[in-house]
CSV table of C-alpha atoms in Angstrom, one decimal:
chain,number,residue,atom,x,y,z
A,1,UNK,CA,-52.2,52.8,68.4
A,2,UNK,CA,-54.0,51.6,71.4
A,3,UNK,CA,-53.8,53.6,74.9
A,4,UNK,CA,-52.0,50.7,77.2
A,5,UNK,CA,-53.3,51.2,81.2
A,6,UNK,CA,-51.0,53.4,81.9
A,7,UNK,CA,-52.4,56.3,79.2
A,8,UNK,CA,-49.0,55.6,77.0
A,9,UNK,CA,-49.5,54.6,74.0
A,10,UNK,CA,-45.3,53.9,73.9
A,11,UNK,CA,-45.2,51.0,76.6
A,12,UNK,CA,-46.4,48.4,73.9
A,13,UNK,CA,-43.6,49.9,71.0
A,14,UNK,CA,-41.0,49.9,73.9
A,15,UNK,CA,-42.0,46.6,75.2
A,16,UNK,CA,-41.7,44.5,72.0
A,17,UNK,CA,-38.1,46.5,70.8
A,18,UNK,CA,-36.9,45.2,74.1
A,19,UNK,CA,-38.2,41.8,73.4
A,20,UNK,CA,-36.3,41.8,69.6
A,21,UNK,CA,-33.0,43.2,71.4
A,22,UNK,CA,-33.0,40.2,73.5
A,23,UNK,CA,-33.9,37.7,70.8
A,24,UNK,CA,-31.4,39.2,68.9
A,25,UNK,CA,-28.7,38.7,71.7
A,26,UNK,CA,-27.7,42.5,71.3
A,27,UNK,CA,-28.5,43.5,75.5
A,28,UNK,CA,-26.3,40.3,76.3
A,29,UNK,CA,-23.5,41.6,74.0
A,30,UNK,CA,-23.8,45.0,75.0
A,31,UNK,CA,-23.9,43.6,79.0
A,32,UNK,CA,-21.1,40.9,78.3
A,33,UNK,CA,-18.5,44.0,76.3
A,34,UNK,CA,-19.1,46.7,79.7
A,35,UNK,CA,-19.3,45.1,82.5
A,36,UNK,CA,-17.9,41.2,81.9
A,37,UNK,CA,-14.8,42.1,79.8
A,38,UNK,CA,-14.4,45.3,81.6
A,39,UNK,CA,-14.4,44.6,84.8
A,40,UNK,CA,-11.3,44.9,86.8
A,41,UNK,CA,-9.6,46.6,84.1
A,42,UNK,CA,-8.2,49.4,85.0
A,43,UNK,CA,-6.8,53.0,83.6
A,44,UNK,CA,-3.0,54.8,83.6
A,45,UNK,CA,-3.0,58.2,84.9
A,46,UNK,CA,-3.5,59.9,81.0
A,47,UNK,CA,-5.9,57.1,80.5
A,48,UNK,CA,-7.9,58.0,82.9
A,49,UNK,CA,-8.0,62.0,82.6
A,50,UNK,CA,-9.4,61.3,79.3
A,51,UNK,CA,-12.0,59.3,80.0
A,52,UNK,CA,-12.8,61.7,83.2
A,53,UNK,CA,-13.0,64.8,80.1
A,54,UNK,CA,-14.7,62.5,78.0
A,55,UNK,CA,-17.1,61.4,80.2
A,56,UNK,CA,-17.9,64.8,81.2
A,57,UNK,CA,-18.3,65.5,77.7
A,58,UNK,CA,-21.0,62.8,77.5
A,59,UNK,CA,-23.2,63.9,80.1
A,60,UNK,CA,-23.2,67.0,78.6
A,61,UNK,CA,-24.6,66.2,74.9
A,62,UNK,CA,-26.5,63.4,76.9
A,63,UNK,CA,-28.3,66.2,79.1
A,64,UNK,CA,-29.0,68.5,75.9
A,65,UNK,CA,-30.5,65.9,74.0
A,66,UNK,CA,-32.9,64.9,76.6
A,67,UNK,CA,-33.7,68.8,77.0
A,68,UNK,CA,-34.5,68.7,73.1
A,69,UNK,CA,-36.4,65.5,73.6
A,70,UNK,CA,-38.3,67.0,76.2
A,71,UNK,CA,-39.2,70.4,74.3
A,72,UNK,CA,-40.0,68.4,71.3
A,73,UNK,CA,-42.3,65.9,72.9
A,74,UNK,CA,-43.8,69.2,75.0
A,75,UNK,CA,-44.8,70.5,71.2
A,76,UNK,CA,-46.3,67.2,69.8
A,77,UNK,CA,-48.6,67.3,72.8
A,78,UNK,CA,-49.6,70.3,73.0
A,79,UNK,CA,-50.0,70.2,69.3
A,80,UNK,CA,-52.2,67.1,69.0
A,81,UNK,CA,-54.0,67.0,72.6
């Protein structure tokens, strides 16, 4: 895989998944299903303490993954470079 300008060789993967998710129409579902057909809804009182937990939970097994991400991408570097 060839270095890009930046030293990454990812930019040119992530560029050209981008560009099939928006020939494929899946960012303009995923944009029209959150914030067009969601917006103004709104929540009931037990509604909405759920999603607050739920959310909460989220950021948690969204913060641990990006901490084993990181720890695993650490390795491979240090491994191969």
């Amino acid at each position: 895989m060839q270095l890009h300008k930046s030293g990454s060789p990812w930019i040119p993967l992530l560029s050209r998944e981008i560009v099939n998710l928006q020939q494929q129409q899946v960012i303009a579902k995923i944009y029209k299903k959150w914030w067009v057909d969601m917006a103004g809804t709104k929540c009931t009182d037990d509604e909405e303490e759920d999603a607050v937990n739920s959310n909460a939970l989220g950021v948690r097994y969204i913060i641990i993954a990006y901490f084993d991400l990181a720890a695993i991408l650490s390795a491979i570097f240090d491994f191969c470079y």
